[in-house]
């Protein structure tokens, strides 16, 4: 899915949750599908951010977050890498985002999504309101990234 | 029904509860000569079964914790000799994707997700009974509890 398709999928999923078209394990599956695609988008964003900040993942970030190779980064790893970039280059990192937005705001949104995603990946059932919150946060992040 | 060397696919909505449970049952029922797979209509790839599904099947002596979800879009449905839908809605979706009636069996197992362990146990019993009826295996005494075929 490209950015537009993912945003459209997430927006439509929220509508389907609200109309109870999506319930139970189907709803969780849809969240999982959206989250796995979202993870790839954040990984791409991180690559651009690190380049913009003049940071090298292997040298400046990976040792600190104890992360895997870049192409194996999970959403949680990406979050840790974003936070490390913000720590090393705070002004520059926020400068990669649209005017008036900052990296901490992005990290807060991603953190909320990641909590739900991690639970799902560990076989935990997720209540519908938490899934909807996660999807709404995803949509916010996708809008934020699209504004760039 | 002889299924030697055949490929069977079990499909539910998210491929994290009912179809992995059914896949576990079928592996035990049909043995290694039949290829058993499962998938979901709409789901993320690589999700594990819910903890409740794993625990329920473990109570029955079956291990499904290694299962990881797949979406039917990633499969060639024509490659399967038999496709088992866990609900009529899933059956309709499979028919719309070209699975003809001669290869399709439709069960009726409600989604236990979010309903607690008892709902999973009931779903497991329904799956066992309905699969037993389909494959003519009525002696399920190696499993606990459950219903009879009613044939």
PDB file of C-alpha atoms in Angstrom:
ATOM      1  CA  UNK A   1       0.000   0.000   0.000  1.00  0.00           C
ATOM      2  CA  UNK A   2       1.251   3.484  -0.737  1.00  0.00           C
ATOM      3  CA  UNK A   3       0.693   6.323   1.751  1.00  0.00           C
ATOM      4  CA  UNK A   4      -2.644   7.331   0.248  1.00  0.00           C
ATOM      5  CA  UNK A   5      -3.921   3.766   0.154  1.00  0.00           C
ATOM      6  CA  UNK A   6      -2.922   3.135   3.758  1.00  0.00           C
ATOM      7  CA  UNK A   7      -4.553   6.357   4.991  1.00  0.00           C
ATOM      8  CA  UNK A   8      -7.695   5.432   3.081  1.00  0.00           C
ATOM      9  CA  UNK A   9      -7.624   1.873   4.469  1.00  0.00           C
ATOM     10  CA  UNK A  10      -7.247   3.144   8.046  1.00  0.00           C
ATOM     11  CA  UNK A  11      -9.968   5.777   7.635  1.00  0.00           C
ATOM     12  CA  UNK A  12     -12.315   3.189   6.189  1.00  0.00           C
ATOM     13  CA  UNK A  13     -11.438   0.744   8.973  1.00  0.00           C
ATOM     14  CA  UNK A  14     -12.397   3.341  11.611  1.00  0.00           C
ATOM     15  CA  UNK A  15     -15.757   3.790   9.871  1.00  0.00           C
ATOM     16  CA  UNK A  16     -16.257   0.022   9.734  1.00  0.00           C
ATOM     17  CA  UNK A  17     -15.480  -0.262  13.468  1.00  0.00           C
ATOM     18  CA  UNK A  18     -17.939   2.522  14.274  1.00  0.00           C
ATOM     19  CA  UNK A  19     -20.731   0.905  12.249  1.00  0.00           C
ATOM     20  CA  UNK A  20     -19.904  -2.461  13.872  1.00  0.00           C
ATOM     21  CA  UNK A  21     -19.135  -3.947  10.493  1.00  0.00           C
ATOM     22  CA  UNK A  22     -15.836  -4.949  12.088  1.00  0.00           C
ATOM     23  CA  UNK A  23     -15.943  -6.906  15.327  1.00  0.00           C
ATOM     24  CA  UNK A  24     -13.975  -9.572  17.177  1.00  0.00           C
ATOM     25  CA  UNK A  25     -11.094 -11.316  15.486  1.00  0.00           C
ATOM     26  CA  UNK A  26     -11.857  -9.648  12.153  1.00  0.00           C
ATOM     27  CA  UNK A  27     -11.348  -6.230  13.755  1.00  0.00           C
ATOM     28  CA  UNK A  28      -8.083  -7.365  15.323  1.00  0.00           C
ATOM     29  CA  UNK A  29      -6.946  -8.703  11.956  1.00  0.00           C
ATOM     30  CA  UNK A  30      -7.684  -5.377  10.309  1.00  0.00           C
ATOM     31  CA  UNK A  31      -5.733  -3.537  12.999  1.00  0.00           C
ATOM     32  CA  UNK A  32      -2.848  -5.957  12.456  1.00  0.00           C
ATOM     33  CA  UNK A  33      -2.927  -5.422   8.709  1.00  0.00           C
ATOM     34  CA  UNK A  34      -2.907  -1.645   9.128  1.00  0.00           C
ATOM     35  CA  UNK A  35      -0.190  -1.737  11.800  1.00  0.00           C
ATOM     36  CA  UNK A  36       2.163  -3.918   9.757  1.00  0.00           C
ATOM     37  CA  UNK A  37       1.867  -1.502   6.823  1.00  0.00           C
ATOM     38  CA  UNK A  38       2.248   1.474   9.163  1.00  0.00           C
ATOM     39  CA  UNK A  39       5.448  -0.038  10.542  1.00  0.00           C
ATOM     40  CA  UNK A  40       6.938   0.042   7.034  1.00  0.00           C
ATOM     41  CA  UNK A  41       5.936   3.701   6.593  1.00  0.00           C
ATOM     42  CA  UNK A  42       7.608   4.705   9.854  1.00  0.00           C
ATOM     43  CA  UNK A  43      10.725   2.800   8.862  1.00  0.00           C
ATOM     44  CA  UNK A  44      10.856   4.807   5.616  1.00  0.00           C
ATOM     45  CA  UNK A  45      10.239   8.048   7.513  1.00  0.00           C
ATOM     46  CA  UNK A  46      13.038   7.181   9.938  1.00  0.00           C
ATOM     47  CA  UNK A  47      15.445   6.596   7.076  1.00  0.00           C
ATOM     48  CA  UNK A  48      14.675  10.078   5.710  1.00  0.00           C
ATOM     49  CA  UNK A  49      14.889  11.698   9.134  1.00  0.00           C
ATOM     50  CA  UNK A  50      18.275  10.182   9.930  1.00  0.00           C
ATOM     51  CA  UNK A  51      19.625  11.323   6.579  1.00  0.00           C
ATOM     52  CA  UNK A  52      18.211  14.831   7.140  1.00  0.00           C
ATOM     53  CA  UNK A  53      19.828  14.943  10.596  1.00  0.00           C
ATOM     54  CA  UNK A  54      23.151  13.670   9.275  1.00  0.00           C
ATOM     55  CA  UNK A  55      22.945  10.625  11.523  1.00  0.00           C
ATOM     56  CA  UNK A  56      24.129   7.145  10.678  1.00  0.00           C
ATOM     57  CA  UNK A  57      21.903   4.337  11.972  1.00  0.00           C
ATOM     58  CA  UNK A  58      24.723   1.831  12.422  1.00  0.00           C
ATOM     59  CA  UNK A  59      27.075   4.271  14.125  1.00  0.00           C
ATOM     60  CA  UNK A  60      24.884   6.777  15.968  1.00  0.00           C
ATOM     61  CA  UNK A  61      21.685   4.922  16.756  1.00  0.00           C
ATOM     62  CA  UNK A  62      21.927   1.136  16.638  1.00  0.00           C
ATOM     63  CA  UNK A  63      24.426   0.746  19.510  1.00  0.00           C
ATOM     64  CA  UNK A  64      22.315   2.970  21.782  1.00  0.00           C
ATOM     65  CA  UNK A  65      18.946   1.325  21.095  1.00  0.00           C
ATOM     66  CA  UNK A  66      20.494  -2.157  20.822  1.00  0.00           C
ATOM     67  CA  UNK A  67      18.527  -2.560  17.624  1.00  0.00           C
ATOM     68  CA  UNK A  68      18.593  -5.000  14.717  1.00  0.00           C
ATOM     69  CA  UNK A  69      19.717  -4.251  11.160  1.00  0.00           C
ATOM     70  CA  UNK A  70      17.781  -1.347   9.696  1.00  0.00           C
ATOM     71  CA  UNK A  71      15.549  -3.453   7.463  1.00  0.00           C
ATOM     72  CA  UNK A  72      14.519  -5.566  10.460  1.00  0.00           C
ATOM     73  CA  UNK A  73      13.381  -2.647  12.605  1.00  0.00           C
ATOM     74  CA  UNK A  74      10.044  -3.130  14.337  1.00  0.00           C
ATOM     75  CA  UNK A  75       7.768  -0.219  15.123  1.00  0.00           C
ATOM     76  CA  UNK A  76       9.146  -0.216  18.673  1.00  0.00           C
ATOM     77  CA  UNK A  77      12.716  -0.136  17.368  1.00  0.00           C
ATOM     78  CA  UNK A  78      11.784   2.736  15.033  1.00  0.00           C
ATOM     79  CA  UNK A  79      10.299   4.617  17.980  1.00  0.00           C
ATOM     80  CA  UNK A  80      13.511   4.167  19.979  1.00  0.00           C
ATOM     81  CA  UNK A  81      15.527   5.335  16.947  1.00  0.00           C
ATOM     82  CA  UNK A  82      13.308   8.406  16.504  1.00  0.00           C
ATOM     83  CA  UNK A  83      13.780   9.262  20.167  1.00  0.00           C
ATOM     84  CA  UNK A  84      17.539   8.844  19.852  1.00  0.00           C
ATOM     85  CA  UNK A  85      17.591  11.101  16.782  1.00  0.00           C
ATOM     86  CA  UNK A  86      15.554  13.684  18.692  1.00  0.00           C
ATOM     87  CA  UNK A  87      18.000  13.415  21.572  1.00  0.00           C
ATOM     88  CA  UNK A  88      21.054  13.887  19.349  1.00  0.00           C
ATOM     89  CA  UNK A  89      19.609  16.526  17.001  1.00  0.00           C
ATOM     90  CA  UNK A  90      16.477  17.984  18.663  1.00  0.00           C
ATOM     91  CA  UNK A  91      16.044  21.071  16.501  1.00  0.00           C
ATOM     92  CA  UNK A  92      17.026  19.372  13.290  1.00  0.00           C
ATOM     93  CA  UNK A  93      14.745  16.366  13.927  1.00  0.00           C
ATOM     94  CA  UNK A  94      11.675  18.528  14.426  1.00  0.00           C
ATOM     95  CA  UNK A  95      12.698  20.540  11.362  1.00  0.00           C
ATOM     96  CA  UNK A  96      12.064  17.432   9.274  1.00  0.00           C
ATOM     97  CA  UNK A  97       8.380  17.685  10.249  1.00  0.00           C
ATOM     98  CA  UNK A  98       5.808  20.229   9.059  1.00  0.00           C
ATOM     99  CA  UNK A  99       5.969  23.682  10.660  1.00  0.00           C
ATOM    100  CA  UNK A 100       4.434  23.697  14.150  1.00  0.00           C
ATOM    101  CA  UNK A 101       4.837  19.949  14.651  1.00  0.00           C
ATOM    102  CA  UNK A 102       7.609  18.382  16.679  1.00  0.00           C
ATOM    103  CA  UNK A 103       9.268  15.003  16.990  1.00  0.00           C
ATOM    104  CA  UNK A 104       8.005  14.439  20.546  1.00  0.00           C
ATOM    105  CA  UNK A 105       4.417  14.696  19.332  1.00  0.00           C
ATOM    106  CA  UNK A 106       5.155  12.137  16.639  1.00  0.00           C
ATOM    107  CA  UNK A 107       6.860   9.828  19.155  1.00  0.00           C
ATOM    108  CA  UNK A 108       3.874  10.039  21.540  1.00  0.00           C
ATOM    109  CA  UNK A 109       1.504   9.002  18.756  1.00  0.00           C
ATOM    110  CA  UNK A 110       3.752   6.171  17.581  1.00  0.00           C
ATOM    111  CA  UNK A 111       4.221   4.994  21.175  1.00  0.00           C
ATOM    112  CA  UNK A 112       0.451   4.643  21.661  1.00  0.00           C
ATOM    113  CA  UNK A 113       0.102   2.655  18.441  1.00  0.00           C
ATOM    114  CA  UNK A 114       3.071   0.477  19.313  1.00  0.00           C
ATOM    115  CA  UNK A 115       1.629  -0.527  22.688  1.00  0.00           C
ATOM    116  CA  UNK A 116      -1.453  -1.998  20.998  1.00  0.00           C
ATOM    117  CA  UNK A 117       0.615  -3.551  18.194  1.00  0.00           C
ATOM    118  CA  UNK A 118       2.982  -5.281  20.616  1.00  0.00           C
ATOM    119  CA  UNK A 119       0.098  -6.750  22.599  1.00  0.00           C
ATOM    120  CA  UNK A 120      -1.501  -8.057  19.411  1.00  0.00           C
ATOM    121  CA  UNK A 121       1.806  -9.590  18.333  1.00  0.00           C
ATOM    122  CA  UNK A 122       1.918 -11.402  21.671  1.00  0.00           C
ATOM    123  CA  UNK A 123      -1.535 -12.935  21.220  1.00  0.00           C
ATOM    124  CA  UNK A 124      -3.367 -10.589  23.575  1.00  0.00           C
ATOM    125  CA  UNK A 125      -6.968  -9.773  22.748  1.00  0.00           C
ATOM    126  CA  UNK A 126      -7.429  -6.035  22.252  1.00  0.00           C
ATOM    127  CA  UNK A 127     -10.692  -4.263  23.124  1.00  0.00           C
ATOM    128  CA  UNK A 128     -12.289  -2.398  20.224  1.00  0.00           C
ATOM    129  CA  UNK A 129     -11.927   1.117  21.744  1.00  0.00           C
ATOM    130  CA  UNK A 130      -8.152   0.626  22.042  1.00  0.00           C
ATOM    131  CA  UNK A 131      -7.961  -0.568  18.465  1.00  0.00           C
ATOM    132  CA  UNK A 132      -9.913   2.495  17.315  1.00  0.00           C
ATOM    133  CA  UNK A 133      -7.634   4.784  19.357  1.00  0.00           C
ATOM    134  CA  UNK A 134      -4.636   3.132  17.701  1.00  0.00           C
ATOM    135  CA  UNK A 135      -6.096   3.541  14.216  1.00  0.00           C
ATOM    136  CA  UNK A 136      -6.953   7.191  14.864  1.00  0.00           C
ATOM    137  CA  UNK A 137      -3.383   7.797  16.043  1.00  0.00           C
ATOM    138  CA  UNK A 138      -2.143   6.054  12.885  1.00  0.00           C
ATOM    139  CA  UNK A 139      -4.295   8.323  10.766  1.00  0.00           C
ATOM    140  CA  UNK A 140      -2.930  11.383  12.600  1.00  0.00           C
ATOM    141  CA  UNK A 141       0.637  10.281  11.953  1.00  0.00           C
ATOM    142  CA  UNK A 142      -0.074   9.555   8.294  1.00  0.00           C
ATOM    143  CA  UNK A 143      -1.619  13.028   7.900  1.00  0.00           C
ATOM    144  CA  UNK A 144       1.365  14.532   9.680  1.00  0.00           C
ATOM    145  CA  UNK A 145       3.780  12.740   7.372  1.00  0.00           C
ATOM    146  CA  UNK A 146       1.765  13.736   4.326  1.00  0.00           C
ATOM    147  CA  UNK A 147       1.946  17.418   5.304  1.00  0.00           C
ATOM    148  CA  UNK A 148       5.711  17.299   4.937  1.00  0.00           C
TER     149      UNK A 148
ATOM    150  CA  UNK B   1     -14.066 -38.830   1.884  1.00  0.00           C
ATOM    151  CA  UNK B   2     -10.491 -39.658   0.961  1.00  0.00           C
ATOM    152  CA  UNK B   3      -8.086 -36.784   1.279  1.00  0.00           C
ATOM    153  CA  UNK B   4      -4.790 -38.598   0.782  1.00  0.00           C
ATOM    154  CA  UNK B   5      -2.236 -36.195  -0.716  1.00  0.00           C
ATOM    155  CA  UNK B   6      -4.814 -33.436  -0.880  1.00  0.00           C
ATOM    156  CA  UNK B   7      -4.542 -29.854   0.238  1.00  0.00           C
ATOM    157  CA  UNK B   8      -7.089 -28.452   2.677  1.00  0.00           C
ATOM    158  CA  UNK B   9      -7.445 -24.782   3.563  1.00  0.00           C
ATOM    159  CA  UNK B  10      -9.409 -23.521   6.574  1.00  0.00           C
ATOM    160  CA  UNK B  11     -10.524 -19.907   6.483  1.00  0.00           C
ATOM    161  CA  UNK B  12     -11.971 -17.535   9.082  1.00  0.00           C
ATOM    162  CA  UNK B  13     -11.854 -13.762   9.328  1.00  0.00           C
ATOM    163  CA  UNK B  14      -8.581 -12.969  11.129  1.00  0.00           C
ATOM    164  CA  UNK B  15      -6.753 -16.337  11.178  1.00  0.00           C
ATOM    165  CA  UNK B  16      -5.935 -15.950  14.867  1.00  0.00           C
ATOM    166  CA  UNK B  17      -8.662 -18.029  16.581  1.00  0.00           C
ATOM    167  CA  UNK B  18     -11.035 -20.380  14.792  1.00  0.00           C
ATOM    168  CA  UNK B  19      -9.097 -21.383  11.699  1.00  0.00           C
ATOM    169  CA  UNK B  20      -5.819 -22.084  13.558  1.00  0.00           C
ATOM    170  CA  UNK B  21      -7.849 -24.181  16.032  1.00  0.00           C
ATOM    171  CA  UNK B  22      -9.463 -26.053  13.144  1.00  0.00           C
ATOM    172  CA  UNK B  23      -6.077 -26.474  11.489  1.00  0.00           C
ATOM    173  CA  UNK B  24      -4.774 -28.032  14.708  1.00  0.00           C
ATOM    174  CA  UNK B  25      -7.712 -30.435  14.872  1.00  0.00           C
ATOM    175  CA  UNK B  26      -7.385 -31.433  11.226  1.00  0.00           C
ATOM    176  CA  UNK B  27      -3.685 -32.146  11.548  1.00  0.00           C
ATOM    177  CA  UNK B  28      -4.556 -34.607  14.311  1.00  0.00           C
ATOM    178  CA  UNK B  29      -7.648 -36.001  12.562  1.00  0.00           C
ATOM    179  CA  UNK B  30      -6.207 -36.447   9.076  1.00  0.00           C
ATOM    180  CA  UNK B  31      -2.547 -37.124   9.792  1.00  0.00           C
ATOM    181  CA  UNK B  32       0.541 -36.178   7.804  1.00  0.00           C
ATOM    182  CA  UNK B  33      -0.700 -37.355   4.392  1.00  0.00           C
ATOM    183  CA  UNK B  34      -2.973 -34.332   4.043  1.00  0.00           C
ATOM    184  CA  UNK B  35      -1.625 -30.812   3.795  1.00  0.00           C
ATOM    185  CA  UNK B  36      -3.570 -28.525   6.137  1.00  0.00           C
ATOM    186  CA  UNK B  37      -3.280 -24.746   5.973  1.00  0.00           C
ATOM    187  CA  UNK B  38      -5.312 -21.846   7.291  1.00  0.00           C
ATOM    188  CA  UNK B  39      -5.790 -18.197   6.426  1.00  0.00           C
ATOM    189  CA  UNK B  40      -7.954 -15.160   7.144  1.00  0.00           C
ATOM    190  CA  UNK B  41     -10.167 -13.078   4.907  1.00  0.00           C
ATOM    191  CA  UNK B  42      -8.614  -9.810   6.094  1.00  0.00           C
ATOM    192  CA  UNK B  43      -5.691  -9.811   8.481  1.00  0.00           C
ATOM    193  CA  UNK B  44      -2.111  -8.820   9.117  1.00  0.00           C
ATOM    194  CA  UNK B  45       0.533 -11.321   8.109  1.00  0.00           C
ATOM    195  CA  UNK B  46       2.469 -13.053  10.893  1.00  0.00           C
ATOM    196  CA  UNK B  47       0.159 -12.616  13.867  1.00  0.00           C
ATOM    197  CA  UNK B  48       0.138 -15.422  16.451  1.00  0.00           C
ATOM    198  CA  UNK B  49      -3.056 -17.113  17.618  1.00  0.00           C
ATOM    199  CA  UNK B  50      -4.723 -15.429  20.580  1.00  0.00           C
ATOM    200  CA  UNK B  51      -3.489 -16.684  23.929  1.00  0.00           C
ATOM    201  CA  UNK B  52      -6.994 -18.003  24.612  1.00  0.00           C
ATOM    202  CA  UNK B  53      -6.944 -20.086  21.417  1.00  0.00           C
ATOM    203  CA  UNK B  54      -3.543 -21.514  22.319  1.00  0.00           C
ATOM    204  CA  UNK B  55      -4.631 -22.362  25.879  1.00  0.00           C
ATOM    205  CA  UNK B  56      -7.899 -23.928  24.734  1.00  0.00           C
ATOM    206  CA  UNK B  57      -6.165 -26.212  22.259  1.00  0.00           C
ATOM    207  CA  UNK B  58      -3.466 -26.999  24.793  1.00  0.00           C
ATOM    208  CA  UNK B  59      -6.192 -28.210  27.157  1.00  0.00           C
ATOM    209  CA  UNK B  60      -7.086 -30.659  24.376  1.00  0.00           C
ATOM    210  CA  UNK B  61      -3.522 -31.773  23.871  1.00  0.00           C
ATOM    211  CA  UNK B  62      -2.936 -29.787  20.681  1.00  0.00           C
ATOM    212  CA  UNK B  63      -0.211 -27.176  20.199  1.00  0.00           C
ATOM    213  CA  UNK B  64      -0.914 -24.269  17.831  1.00  0.00           C
ATOM    214  CA  UNK B  65       1.376 -21.598  19.271  1.00  0.00           C
ATOM    215  CA  UNK B  66       3.704 -21.732  16.243  1.00  0.00           C
ATOM    216  CA  UNK B  67       0.911 -20.685  13.898  1.00  0.00           C
ATOM    217  CA  UNK B  68       1.229 -17.293  12.188  1.00  0.00           C
ATOM    218  CA  UNK B  69      -1.595 -15.552  10.362  1.00  0.00           C
ATOM    219  CA  UNK B  70      -1.875 -15.206   6.609  1.00  0.00           C
ATOM    220  CA  UNK B  71      -4.362 -13.424   4.409  1.00  0.00           C
ATOM    221  CA  UNK B  72      -6.149 -15.365   1.655  1.00  0.00           C
ATOM    222  CA  UNK B  73      -5.042 -12.691  -0.820  1.00  0.00           C
ATOM    223  CA  UNK B  74      -1.536 -14.174  -0.508  1.00  0.00           C
ATOM    224  CA  UNK B  75      -2.749 -17.643  -1.543  1.00  0.00           C
ATOM    225  CA  UNK B  76      -3.858 -19.223  -4.801  1.00  0.00           C
ATOM    226  CA  UNK B  77      -7.203 -20.617  -3.744  1.00  0.00           C
ATOM    227  CA  UNK B  78      -7.434 -22.835  -6.818  1.00  0.00           C
ATOM    228  CA  UNK B  79      -4.525 -24.880  -5.455  1.00  0.00           C
ATOM    229  CA  UNK B  80      -6.659 -26.326  -2.665  1.00  0.00           C
ATOM    230  CA  UNK B  81      -8.780 -29.431  -3.063  1.00  0.00           C
ATOM    231  CA  UNK B  82     -11.042 -28.455  -0.206  1.00  0.00           C
ATOM    232  CA  UNK B  83     -11.687 -25.060   1.379  1.00  0.00           C
ATOM    233  CA  UNK B  84     -13.456 -24.931   4.747  1.00  0.00           C
ATOM    234  CA  UNK B  85     -15.135 -21.661   5.750  1.00  0.00           C
ATOM    235  CA  UNK B  86     -15.762 -21.125   9.435  1.00  0.00           C
ATOM    236  CA  UNK B  87     -18.959 -19.105   8.873  1.00  0.00           C
ATOM    237  CA  UNK B  88     -21.501 -18.562   6.074  1.00  0.00           C
ATOM    238  CA  UNK B  89     -20.175 -14.990   5.640  1.00  0.00           C
ATOM    239  CA  UNK B  90     -16.666 -16.310   5.097  1.00  0.00           C
ATOM    240  CA  UNK B  91     -18.140 -18.858   2.708  1.00  0.00           C
ATOM    241  CA  UNK B  92     -19.794 -16.084   0.698  1.00  0.00           C
ATOM    242  CA  UNK B  93     -16.509 -14.202   0.541  1.00  0.00           C
ATOM    243  CA  UNK B  94     -14.705 -17.310  -0.697  1.00  0.00           C
ATOM    244  CA  UNK B  95     -17.342 -17.908  -3.364  1.00  0.00           C
ATOM    245  CA  UNK B  96     -16.946 -14.310  -4.525  1.00  0.00           C
ATOM    246  CA  UNK B  97     -13.234 -15.073  -4.881  1.00  0.00           C
ATOM    247  CA  UNK B  98     -13.876 -17.989  -7.181  1.00  0.00           C
ATOM    248  CA  UNK B  99     -14.033 -20.994  -4.857  1.00  0.00           C
ATOM    249  CA  UNK B 100     -16.690 -23.206  -6.413  1.00  0.00           C
ATOM    250  CA  UNK B 101     -19.244 -25.048  -4.331  1.00  0.00           C
ATOM    251  CA  UNK B 102     -17.795 -28.465  -5.131  1.00  0.00           C
ATOM    252  CA  UNK B 103     -14.650 -27.567  -3.155  1.00  0.00           C
ATOM    253  CA  UNK B 104     -16.257 -25.469  -0.436  1.00  0.00           C
ATOM    254  CA  UNK B 105     -17.567 -26.601   2.943  1.00  0.00           C
ATOM    255  CA  UNK B 106     -19.210 -24.041   5.193  1.00  0.00           C
ATOM    256  CA  UNK B 107     -19.263 -24.430   8.986  1.00  0.00           C
ATOM    257  CA  UNK B 108     -21.040 -22.234  11.481  1.00  0.00           C
ATOM    258  CA  UNK B 109     -18.710 -21.383  14.357  1.00  0.00           C
ATOM    259  CA  UNK B 110     -19.251 -18.043  16.143  1.00  0.00           C
ATOM    260  CA  UNK B 111     -16.224 -15.852  16.810  1.00  0.00           C
ATOM    261  CA  UNK B 112     -14.990 -16.400  20.403  1.00  0.00           C
ATOM    262  CA  UNK B 113     -12.664 -13.345  20.349  1.00  0.00           C
ATOM    263  CA  UNK B 114     -13.183 -11.190  23.436  1.00  0.00           C
ATOM    264  CA  UNK B 115     -15.787 -13.563  24.907  1.00  0.00           C
ATOM    265  CA  UNK B 116     -13.569 -15.379  27.413  1.00  0.00           C
ATOM    266  CA  UNK B 117     -12.174 -18.888  27.693  1.00  0.00           C
ATOM    267  CA  UNK B 118     -15.568 -20.591  27.847  1.00  0.00           C
ATOM    268  CA  UNK B 119     -16.449 -19.160  24.428  1.00  0.00           C
ATOM    269  CA  UNK B 120     -13.196 -20.570  23.055  1.00  0.00           C
ATOM    270  CA  UNK B 121     -13.957 -23.968  24.563  1.00  0.00           C
ATOM    271  CA  UNK B 122     -17.416 -23.917  23.008  1.00  0.00           C
ATOM    272  CA  UNK B 123     -15.920 -22.885  19.655  1.00  0.00           C
ATOM    273  CA  UNK B 124     -13.381 -25.713  19.914  1.00  0.00           C
ATOM    274  CA  UNK B 125     -16.145 -28.222  20.584  1.00  0.00           C
ATOM    275  CA  UNK B 126     -18.212 -26.898  17.652  1.00  0.00           C
ATOM    276  CA  UNK B 127     -15.213 -27.063  15.334  1.00  0.00           C
ATOM    277  CA  UNK B 128     -14.391 -30.587  16.432  1.00  0.00           C
ATOM    278  CA  UNK B 129     -17.958 -31.805  15.964  1.00  0.00           C
ATOM    279  CA  UNK B 130     -18.488 -30.137  12.597  1.00  0.00           C
ATOM    280  CA  UNK B 131     -15.135 -31.278  11.215  1.00  0.00           C
ATOM    281  CA  UNK B 132     -15.776 -34.782  12.525  1.00  0.00           C
ATOM    282  CA  UNK B 133     -19.066 -34.836  10.626  1.00  0.00           C
ATOM    283  CA  UNK B 134     -17.458 -33.628   7.406  1.00  0.00           C
ATOM    284  CA  UNK B 135     -14.649 -36.149   7.470  1.00  0.00           C
ATOM    285  CA  UNK B 136     -16.702 -39.007   8.877  1.00  0.00           C
ATOM    286  CA  UNK B 137     -14.663 -39.215  12.041  1.00  0.00           C
ATOM    287  CA  UNK B 138     -17.208 -39.605  14.791  1.00  0.00           C
ATOM    288  CA  UNK B 139     -14.914 -41.136  17.369  1.00  0.00           C
ATOM    289  CA  UNK B 140     -13.420 -38.059  18.915  1.00  0.00           C
ATOM    290  CA  UNK B 141     -12.980 -39.691  22.282  1.00  0.00           C
ATOM    291  CA  UNK B 142      -9.356 -38.624  22.389  1.00  0.00           C
ATOM    292  CA  UNK B 143     -10.688 -35.094  22.842  1.00  0.00           C
ATOM    293  CA  UNK B 144     -12.607 -33.823  25.830  1.00  0.00           C
ATOM    294  CA  UNK B 145     -16.214 -32.662  26.025  1.00  0.00           C
ATOM    295  CA  UNK B 146     -18.206 -31.585  23.009  1.00  0.00           C
ATOM    296  CA  UNK B 147     -21.183 -32.586  20.956  1.00  0.00           C
ATOM    297  CA  UNK B 148     -22.243 -35.398  18.669  1.00  0.00           C
ATOM    298  CA  UNK B 149     -22.721 -35.204  14.933  1.00  0.00           C
ATOM    299  CA  UNK B 150     -26.445 -35.719  15.020  1.00  0.00           C
ATOM    300  CA  UNK B 151     -26.362 -37.727  11.829  1.00  0.00           C
TER     301      UNK B 151
END
